[in-house]
């Protein structure tokens, strides 16, 4: 299904920004690659730049299902593979199953929704970023999963297919 939807290959919100170059002005290069091998489960490989040139963070998710939910939307269920992407409790952690709906617009796509399969963690809703509110003082971070989420006014960016 991911092949039929046209996702196989490498995508980015800015293909000109190389993830292997150091981040500049808090902007880092990133690549998202959908891989469907002839045998075995398809995967999503996410490569994100860092503030050190030549160093990247790489995260892999295994795709367990992909379902067309409309002509312009596909729902992908994937599980985050180790290592953890971050220690922040609201980010994706190894073993968590996530449901992601992608919206295709011409030859680009946008994340329309992204949530943990039990709905207790949310990243995107109706094309807009969702984040937890700031933790209550004097905490500097959440020790447990937040129970409230805030839909921001930041619309999710469009991904374009990269030639690399």
PDB file of C-alpha atoms in Angstrom, residues 9 32 46 60 78-79 83-85 89 106 110 132 138 144 158:
ATOM      1  CA  UNK A   9      11.874   6.767  -1.377  1.00  0.00           C
ATOM      2  CA  UNK A  32      12.464  10.415   5.999  1.00  0.00           C
ATOM      3  CA  UNK A  46      14.345   9.041   9.924  1.00  0.00           C
ATOM      4  CA  UNK A  60      13.853   3.358  12.548  1.00  0.00           C
ATOM      5  CA  UNK A  78       4.320   1.516  12.934  1.00  0.00           C
ATOM      6  CA  UNK A  79       6.344   0.610  16.001  1.00  0.00           C
ATOM      7  CA  UNK A  83      17.094   3.088  20.620  1.00  0.00           C
ATOM      8  CA  UNK A  84      14.731   5.653  22.173  1.00  0.00           C
ATOM      9  CA  UNK A  85      14.475   8.893  20.255  1.00  0.00           C
ATOM     10  CA  UNK A  89       8.145  10.876  28.170  1.00  0.00           C
ATOM     11  CA  UNK A 106      -0.234  16.822  -5.539  1.00  0.00           C
ATOM     12  CA  UNK A 110       1.740  16.321   4.996  1.00  0.00           C
ATOM     13  CA  UNK A 132       1.935  19.038  26.052  1.00  0.00           C
ATOM     14  CA  UNK A 138       8.714  23.945  40.083  1.00  0.00           C
ATOM     15  CA  UNK A 144       4.935  11.029  33.923  1.00  0.00           C
ATOM     16  CA  UNK A 158       4.747  19.593   3.343  1.00  0.00           C
TER      17      UNK A 158
END
